[in-house]
Tab-separated table of C-alpha atoms and ligand atoms in Angstrom:
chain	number	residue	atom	x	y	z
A	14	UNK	CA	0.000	0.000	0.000
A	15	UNK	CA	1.357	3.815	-0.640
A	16	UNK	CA	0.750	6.536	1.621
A	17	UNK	CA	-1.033	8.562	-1.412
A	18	UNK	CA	-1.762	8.834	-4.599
A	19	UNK	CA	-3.061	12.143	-6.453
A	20	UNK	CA	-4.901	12.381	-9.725
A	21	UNK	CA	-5.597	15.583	-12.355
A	22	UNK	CA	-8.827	15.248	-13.641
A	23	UNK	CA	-10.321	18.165	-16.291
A	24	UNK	CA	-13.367	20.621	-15.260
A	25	UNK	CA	-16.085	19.535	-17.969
A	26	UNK	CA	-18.269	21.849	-19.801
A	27	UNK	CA	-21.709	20.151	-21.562
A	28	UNK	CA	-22.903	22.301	-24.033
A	29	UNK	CA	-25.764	19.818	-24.963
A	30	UNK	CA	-27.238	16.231	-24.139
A	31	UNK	CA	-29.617	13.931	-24.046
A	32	UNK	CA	-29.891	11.484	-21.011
A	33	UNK	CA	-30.440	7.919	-21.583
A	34	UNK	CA	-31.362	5.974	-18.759
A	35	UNK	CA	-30.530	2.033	-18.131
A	36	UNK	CA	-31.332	-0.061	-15.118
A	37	UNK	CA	-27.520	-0.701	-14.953
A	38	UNK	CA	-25.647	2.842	-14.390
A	39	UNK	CA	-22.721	1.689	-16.102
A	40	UNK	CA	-24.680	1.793	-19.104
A	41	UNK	CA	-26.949	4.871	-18.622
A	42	UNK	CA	-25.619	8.016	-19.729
A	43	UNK	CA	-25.782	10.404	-22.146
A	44	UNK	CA	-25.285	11.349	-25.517
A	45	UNK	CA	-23.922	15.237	-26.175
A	46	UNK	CA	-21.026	17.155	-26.797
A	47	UNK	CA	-18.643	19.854	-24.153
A	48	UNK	CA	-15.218	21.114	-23.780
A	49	UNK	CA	-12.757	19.591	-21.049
A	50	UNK	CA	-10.992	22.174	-19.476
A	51	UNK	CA	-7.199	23.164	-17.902
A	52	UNK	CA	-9.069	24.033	-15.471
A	53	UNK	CA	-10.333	21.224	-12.512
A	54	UNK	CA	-9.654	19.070	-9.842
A	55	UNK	CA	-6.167	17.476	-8.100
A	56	UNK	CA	-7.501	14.591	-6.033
A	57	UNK	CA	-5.154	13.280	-3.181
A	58	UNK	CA	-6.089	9.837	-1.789
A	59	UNK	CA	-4.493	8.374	1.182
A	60	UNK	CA	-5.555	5.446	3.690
A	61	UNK	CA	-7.435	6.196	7.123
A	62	UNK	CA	-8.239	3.705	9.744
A	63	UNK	CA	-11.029	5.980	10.429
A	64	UNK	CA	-14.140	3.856	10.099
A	65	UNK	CA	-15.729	6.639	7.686
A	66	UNK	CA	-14.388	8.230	4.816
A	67	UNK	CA	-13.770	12.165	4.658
A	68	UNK	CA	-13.669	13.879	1.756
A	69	UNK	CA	-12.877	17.627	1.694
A	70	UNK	CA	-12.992	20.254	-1.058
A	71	UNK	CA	-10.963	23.432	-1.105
A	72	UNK	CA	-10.523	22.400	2.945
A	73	UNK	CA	-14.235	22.333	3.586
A	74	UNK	CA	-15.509	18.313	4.608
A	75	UNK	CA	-18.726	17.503	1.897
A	76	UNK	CA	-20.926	14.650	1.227
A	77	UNK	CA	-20.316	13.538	-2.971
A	78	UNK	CA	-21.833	10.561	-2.905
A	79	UNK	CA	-19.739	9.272	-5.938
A	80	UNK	CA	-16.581	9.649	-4.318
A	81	UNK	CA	-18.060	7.556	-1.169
A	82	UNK	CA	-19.159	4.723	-3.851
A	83	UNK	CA	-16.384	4.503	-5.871
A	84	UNK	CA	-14.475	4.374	-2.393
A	85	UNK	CA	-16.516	0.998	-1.341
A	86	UNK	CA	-16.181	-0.213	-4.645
A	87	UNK	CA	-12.673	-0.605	-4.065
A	88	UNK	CA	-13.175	-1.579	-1.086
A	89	UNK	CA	-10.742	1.304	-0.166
A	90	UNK	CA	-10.967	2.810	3.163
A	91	UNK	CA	-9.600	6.367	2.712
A	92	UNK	CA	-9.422	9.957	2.893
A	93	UNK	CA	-9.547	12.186	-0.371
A	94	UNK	CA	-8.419	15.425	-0.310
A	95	UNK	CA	-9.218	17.314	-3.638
A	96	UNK	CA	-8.090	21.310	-5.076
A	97	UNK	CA	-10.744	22.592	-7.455
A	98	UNK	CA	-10.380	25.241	-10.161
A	99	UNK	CA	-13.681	25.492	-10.560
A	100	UNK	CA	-17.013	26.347	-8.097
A	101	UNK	CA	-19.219	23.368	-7.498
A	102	UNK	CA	-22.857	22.665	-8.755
A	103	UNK	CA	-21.903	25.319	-11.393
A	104	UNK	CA	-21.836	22.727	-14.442
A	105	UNK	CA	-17.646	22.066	-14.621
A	106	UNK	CA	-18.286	18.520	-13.780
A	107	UNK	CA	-17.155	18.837	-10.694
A	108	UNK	CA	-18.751	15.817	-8.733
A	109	UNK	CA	-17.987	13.524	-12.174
A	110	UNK	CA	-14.048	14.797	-11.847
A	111	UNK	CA	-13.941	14.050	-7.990
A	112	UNK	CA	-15.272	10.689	-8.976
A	113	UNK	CA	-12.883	9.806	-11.453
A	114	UNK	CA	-9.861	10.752	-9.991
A	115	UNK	CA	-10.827	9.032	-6.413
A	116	UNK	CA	-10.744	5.985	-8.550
A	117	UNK	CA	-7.836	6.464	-10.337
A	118	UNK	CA	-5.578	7.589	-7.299
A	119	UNK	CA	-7.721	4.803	-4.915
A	120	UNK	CA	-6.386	2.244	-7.370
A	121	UNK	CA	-2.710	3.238	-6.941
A	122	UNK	CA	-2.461	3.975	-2.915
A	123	UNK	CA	-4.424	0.558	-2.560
A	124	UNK	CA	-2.522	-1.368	-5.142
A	125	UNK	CA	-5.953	-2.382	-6.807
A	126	UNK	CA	-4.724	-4.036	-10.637
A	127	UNK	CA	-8.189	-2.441	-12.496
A	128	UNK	CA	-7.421	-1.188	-15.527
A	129	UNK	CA	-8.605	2.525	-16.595
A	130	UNK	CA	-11.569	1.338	-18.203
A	131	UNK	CA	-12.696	-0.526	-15.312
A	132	UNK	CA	-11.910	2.534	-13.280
A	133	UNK	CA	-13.767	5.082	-15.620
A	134	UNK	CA	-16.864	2.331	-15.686
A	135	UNK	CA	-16.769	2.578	-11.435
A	136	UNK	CA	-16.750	6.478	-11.826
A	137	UNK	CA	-19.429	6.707	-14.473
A	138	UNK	CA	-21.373	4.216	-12.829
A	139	UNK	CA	-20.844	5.883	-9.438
A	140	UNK	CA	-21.880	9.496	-10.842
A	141	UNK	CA	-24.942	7.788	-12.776
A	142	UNK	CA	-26.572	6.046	-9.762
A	143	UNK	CA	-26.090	9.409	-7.489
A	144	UNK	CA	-27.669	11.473	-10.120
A	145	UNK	CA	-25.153	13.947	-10.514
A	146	UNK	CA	-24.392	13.457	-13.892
A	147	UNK	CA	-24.636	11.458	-16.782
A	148	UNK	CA	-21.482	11.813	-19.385
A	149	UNK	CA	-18.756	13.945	-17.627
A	150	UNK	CA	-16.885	11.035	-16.150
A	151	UNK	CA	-16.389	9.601	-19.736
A	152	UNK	CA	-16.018	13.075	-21.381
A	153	UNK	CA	-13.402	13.778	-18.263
A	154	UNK	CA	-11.423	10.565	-19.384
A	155	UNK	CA	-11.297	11.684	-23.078
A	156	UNK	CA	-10.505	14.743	-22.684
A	157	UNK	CA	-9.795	17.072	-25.802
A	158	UNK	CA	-13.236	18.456	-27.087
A	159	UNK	CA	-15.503	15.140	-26.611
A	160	UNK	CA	-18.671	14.157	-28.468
A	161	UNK	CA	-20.810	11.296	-26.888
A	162	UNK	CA	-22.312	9.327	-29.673
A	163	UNK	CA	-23.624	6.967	-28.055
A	164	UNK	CA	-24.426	7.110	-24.286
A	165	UNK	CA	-22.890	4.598	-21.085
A	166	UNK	CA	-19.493	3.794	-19.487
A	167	UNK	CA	-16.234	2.800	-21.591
A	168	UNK	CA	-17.899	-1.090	-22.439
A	169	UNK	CA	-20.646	0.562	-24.259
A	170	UNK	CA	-20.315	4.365	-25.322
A	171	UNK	CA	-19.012	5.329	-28.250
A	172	UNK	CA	-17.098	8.633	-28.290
A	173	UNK	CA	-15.410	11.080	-31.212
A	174	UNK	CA	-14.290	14.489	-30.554
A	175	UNK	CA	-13.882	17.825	-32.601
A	176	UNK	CA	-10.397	18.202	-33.492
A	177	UNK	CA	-9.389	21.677	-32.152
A	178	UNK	CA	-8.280	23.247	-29.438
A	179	UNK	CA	-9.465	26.683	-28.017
A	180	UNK	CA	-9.157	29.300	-24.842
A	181	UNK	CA	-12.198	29.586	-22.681
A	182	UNK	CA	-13.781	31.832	-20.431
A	183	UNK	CA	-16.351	31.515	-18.341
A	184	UNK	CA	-18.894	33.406	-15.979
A	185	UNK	CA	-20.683	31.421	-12.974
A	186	UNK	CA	-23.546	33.145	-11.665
A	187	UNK	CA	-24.515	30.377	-9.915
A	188	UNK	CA	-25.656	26.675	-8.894
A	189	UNK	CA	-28.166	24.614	-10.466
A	190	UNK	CA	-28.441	21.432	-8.810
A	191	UNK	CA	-27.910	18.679	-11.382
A	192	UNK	CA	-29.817	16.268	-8.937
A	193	UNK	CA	-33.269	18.055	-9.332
A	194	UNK	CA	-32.614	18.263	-13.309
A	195	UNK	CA	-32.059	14.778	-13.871
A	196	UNK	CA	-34.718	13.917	-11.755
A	197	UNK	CA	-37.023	16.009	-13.119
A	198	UNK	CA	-38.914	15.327	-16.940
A	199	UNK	CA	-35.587	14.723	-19.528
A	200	UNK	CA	-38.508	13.902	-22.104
A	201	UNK	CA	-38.322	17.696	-23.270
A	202	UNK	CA	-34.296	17.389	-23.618
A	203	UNK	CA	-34.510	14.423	-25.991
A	204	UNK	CA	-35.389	16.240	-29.040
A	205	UNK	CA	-33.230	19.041	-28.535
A	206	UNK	CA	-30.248	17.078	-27.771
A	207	UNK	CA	-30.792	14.790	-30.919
A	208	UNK	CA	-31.038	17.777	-32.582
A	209	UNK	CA	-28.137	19.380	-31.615
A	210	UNK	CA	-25.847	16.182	-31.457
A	211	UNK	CA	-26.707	15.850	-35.385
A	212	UNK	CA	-25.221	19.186	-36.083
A	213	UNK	CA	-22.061	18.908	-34.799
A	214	UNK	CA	-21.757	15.480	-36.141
A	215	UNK	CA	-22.647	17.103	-39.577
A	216	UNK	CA	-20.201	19.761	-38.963
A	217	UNK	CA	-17.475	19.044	-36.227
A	218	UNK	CA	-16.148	22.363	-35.668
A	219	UNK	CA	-15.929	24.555	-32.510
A	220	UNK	CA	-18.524	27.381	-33.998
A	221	UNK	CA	-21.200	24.387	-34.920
A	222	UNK	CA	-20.976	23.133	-31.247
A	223	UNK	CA	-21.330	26.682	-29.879
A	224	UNK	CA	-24.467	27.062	-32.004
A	225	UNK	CA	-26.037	23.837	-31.412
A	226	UNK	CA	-25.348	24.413	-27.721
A	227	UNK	CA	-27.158	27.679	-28.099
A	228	UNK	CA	-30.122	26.503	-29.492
A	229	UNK	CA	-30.199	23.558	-27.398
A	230	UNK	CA	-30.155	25.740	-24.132
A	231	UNK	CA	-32.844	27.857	-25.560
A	232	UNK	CA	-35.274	24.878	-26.585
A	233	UNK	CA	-34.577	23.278	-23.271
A	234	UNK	CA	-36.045	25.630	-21.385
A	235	UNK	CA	-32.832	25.910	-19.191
A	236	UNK	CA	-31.993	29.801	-19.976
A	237	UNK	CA	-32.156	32.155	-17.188
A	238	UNK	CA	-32.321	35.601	-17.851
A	239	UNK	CA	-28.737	36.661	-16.322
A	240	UNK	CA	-27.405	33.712	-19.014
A	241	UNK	CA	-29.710	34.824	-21.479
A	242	UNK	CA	-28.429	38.383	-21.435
A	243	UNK	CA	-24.785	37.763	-21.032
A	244	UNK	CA	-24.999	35.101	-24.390
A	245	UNK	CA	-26.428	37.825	-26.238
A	246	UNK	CA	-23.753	40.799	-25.249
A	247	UNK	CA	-21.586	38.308	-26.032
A	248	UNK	CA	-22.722	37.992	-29.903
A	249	UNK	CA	-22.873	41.834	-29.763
A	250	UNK	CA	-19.416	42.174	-29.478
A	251	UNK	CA	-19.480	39.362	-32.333
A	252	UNK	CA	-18.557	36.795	-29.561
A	253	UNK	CA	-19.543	33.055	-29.226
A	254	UNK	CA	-20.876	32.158	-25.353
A	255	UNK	CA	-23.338	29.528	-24.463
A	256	UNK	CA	-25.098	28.164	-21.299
A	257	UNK	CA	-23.164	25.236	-19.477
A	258	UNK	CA	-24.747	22.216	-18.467
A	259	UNK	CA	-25.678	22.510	-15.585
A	260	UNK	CA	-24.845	25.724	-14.170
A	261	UNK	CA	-26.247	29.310	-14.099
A	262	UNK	CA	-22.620	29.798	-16.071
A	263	UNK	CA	-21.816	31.096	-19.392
A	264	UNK	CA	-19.200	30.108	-21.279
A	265	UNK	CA	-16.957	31.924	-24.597
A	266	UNK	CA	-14.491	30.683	-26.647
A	267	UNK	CA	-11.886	32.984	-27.334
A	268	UNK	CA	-12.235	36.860	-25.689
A	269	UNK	CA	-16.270	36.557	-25.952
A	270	UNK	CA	-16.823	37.567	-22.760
A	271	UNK	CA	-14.021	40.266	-21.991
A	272	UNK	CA	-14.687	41.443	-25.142
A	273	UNK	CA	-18.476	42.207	-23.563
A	274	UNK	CA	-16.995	44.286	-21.016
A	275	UNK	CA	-17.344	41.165	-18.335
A	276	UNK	CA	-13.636	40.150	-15.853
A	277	UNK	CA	-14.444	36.241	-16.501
A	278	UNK	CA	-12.267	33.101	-15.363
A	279	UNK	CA	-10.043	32.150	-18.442
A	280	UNK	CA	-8.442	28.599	-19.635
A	281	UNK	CA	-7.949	26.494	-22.274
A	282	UNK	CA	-9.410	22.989	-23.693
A	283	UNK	CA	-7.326	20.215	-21.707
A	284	UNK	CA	-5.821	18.624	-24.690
A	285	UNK	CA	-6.403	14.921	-22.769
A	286	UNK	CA	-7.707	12.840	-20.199
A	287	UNK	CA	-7.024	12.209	-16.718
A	288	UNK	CA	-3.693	11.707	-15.005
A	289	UNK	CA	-2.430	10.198	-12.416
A	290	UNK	CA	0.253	12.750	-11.254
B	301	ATP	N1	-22.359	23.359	-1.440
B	301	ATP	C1	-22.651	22.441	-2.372
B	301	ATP	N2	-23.145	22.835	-3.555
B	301	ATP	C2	-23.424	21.901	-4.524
B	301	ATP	N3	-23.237	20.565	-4.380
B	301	ATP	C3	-22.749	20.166	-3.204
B	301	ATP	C4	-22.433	21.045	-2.152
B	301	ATP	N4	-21.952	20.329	-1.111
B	301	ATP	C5	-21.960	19.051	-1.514
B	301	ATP	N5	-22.445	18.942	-2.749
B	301	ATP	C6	-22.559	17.687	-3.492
B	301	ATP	O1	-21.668	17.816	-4.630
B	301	ATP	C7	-22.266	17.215	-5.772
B	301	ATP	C8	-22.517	18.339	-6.804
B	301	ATP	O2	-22.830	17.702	-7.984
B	301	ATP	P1	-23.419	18.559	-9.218
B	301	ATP	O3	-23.508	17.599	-10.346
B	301	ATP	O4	-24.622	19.309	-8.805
B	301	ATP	O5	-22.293	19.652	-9.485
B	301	ATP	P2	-21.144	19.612	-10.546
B	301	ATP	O6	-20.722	18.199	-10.784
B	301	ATP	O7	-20.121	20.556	-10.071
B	301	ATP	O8	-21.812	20.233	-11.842
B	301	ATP	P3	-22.468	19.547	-13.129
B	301	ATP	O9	-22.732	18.110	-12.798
B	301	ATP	O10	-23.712	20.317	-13.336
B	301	ATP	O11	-21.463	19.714	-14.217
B	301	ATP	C9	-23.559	16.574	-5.315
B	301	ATP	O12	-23.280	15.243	-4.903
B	301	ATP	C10	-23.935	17.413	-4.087
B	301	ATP	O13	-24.739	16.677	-3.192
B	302	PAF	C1	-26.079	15.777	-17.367
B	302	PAF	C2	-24.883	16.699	-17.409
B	302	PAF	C3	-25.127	17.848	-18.347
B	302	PAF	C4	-24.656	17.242	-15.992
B	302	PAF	O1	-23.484	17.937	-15.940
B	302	PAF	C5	-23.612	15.924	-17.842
B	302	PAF	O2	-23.364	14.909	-16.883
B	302	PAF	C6	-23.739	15.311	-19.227
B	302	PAF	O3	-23.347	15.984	-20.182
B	302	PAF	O4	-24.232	14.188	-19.345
């Protein structure tokens, strides 16, 4: 056993989906398409003899159930420590990246012999059955600018990305609690996803995806008005900004929202997966 293990996973940003449910979580997901991001989460995993695990973001102690399931997964009794980038519940993916790199630093300190798949498919599965997401844990793993074409963990998704590479900013004005989405009707998302998803697989490119994840925000009903407004002094100042998923947050490629007259947060597309560091 090792006294710790810490993992790099990228902040994801959905820009569209469409949630497909499964009686087995490891094949539930989502089909859509987002941007991984230099900015996200450093997870530190070490034992405890503690008869709980703790796990602790930016020094405060939380409950992500995800992280606690992957934990007794693999059968790891521990305490994970993790640095985020990025705010939580503001749609970066944050409970999905916690997920993923508990199991990929868990695996390590506790000299488990999964493989990455198998550890994605724990994280995905984990993030699934909590509710907290549906395709960030496989988009996290990816990395790059991911497109889920078909929905599930590594066994069953199928996955392309659009080949480019771009710097982001982004806006959070705050939380919308991906729990209460999921749960709620996804019927009206369907559509809209499918539509969207066929654009970009028409026409891969970064302005195509910003598009289709405007018009998917819109026709899901998702918009609020602070988002609303910011997208469209965004295109004023001929910028490209969209709503993420699922966050009151905007996001630009490029300058789009300095150019606006806004002081956002500013990275880059992560250019791969996950790391163990
Ligand atoms: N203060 C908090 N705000 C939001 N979530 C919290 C908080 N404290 C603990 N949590 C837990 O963290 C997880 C947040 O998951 P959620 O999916 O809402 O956010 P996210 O992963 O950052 O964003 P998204 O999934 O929309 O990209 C949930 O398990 C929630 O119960
Ligand atoms: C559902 C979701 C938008 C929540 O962040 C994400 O998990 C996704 O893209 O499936």
């Amino acid at each position: 056993m090792r006294d710790e293990a810490t993992a790099f996973v990228p902040g994801h940003i959905t820009g569209f989906f469409s949630a497909h449910p499964h009686d087995d979580p490891t094949k539930a997901g989502s089909r859509g398409a987002g941007l991984t991001l230099t900015d996200g989460v450093e997870v530190t995993v070490e034992p405890t003899t503690a008869s709980e695990p703790t796990v602790v973001l930016d020094g405060d102690e939380i409950e992500v159930e995800p992280v606690r399931t992957v934990l007794e997964t693999l059968d790891a009794p521990a305490r994970v420590e993790a640095e985020s980038d990025l705010p939580l519940g503001a749609g970066f993916g944050i409970s999905g990246a916690m997920a993923l790199g508990t199991a990929l630093a868990a695996n390590r300190v506790f000299e488990r012999t999964l493989s990455t798949n198998e550890l994605v498919t724990i994280a995905h599965g984990a993030e699934v059955k909590a509710g907290t997401g549906l395709g960030d844990v496989v988009a996290q793993a990816h990395g790059g600018i991911p497109v889920r074409l078909e929905p599930g963990g590594p066994q069953d998704n199928k996955l392309d990305s659009i080949p480019a590479r771009a710097r982001v900013e982004y806006l959070s004005f705050g939380e919308l609690s991906t729990a209460d989405v999921l749960s709620g009707d996804t019927d009206r998302l369907t559509e809209a996803g499918r539509n969207a998803l066929s654009r970009v697989v028409e026409e891969p490119t970064l302005l195509s995806f910003m598009y289709a994840s405007r018009l998917f925000a819109r026709e899901a009903g998702l918009l609020t008005d602070r988002v609303a407004e910011t997208i469209a002094e965004v295109a004023a100042a001929d910028g490209q900004a969209s709503m993420a998923m699922l966050g009151e947050t905007v996001f630009a490629l490029g300058t789009g929202l300095s150019d606006a007259g806004y002081e956002p947060s500013v990275c880059a597309t992560h250019p791969a997966g996950a790391v163990l560091k």
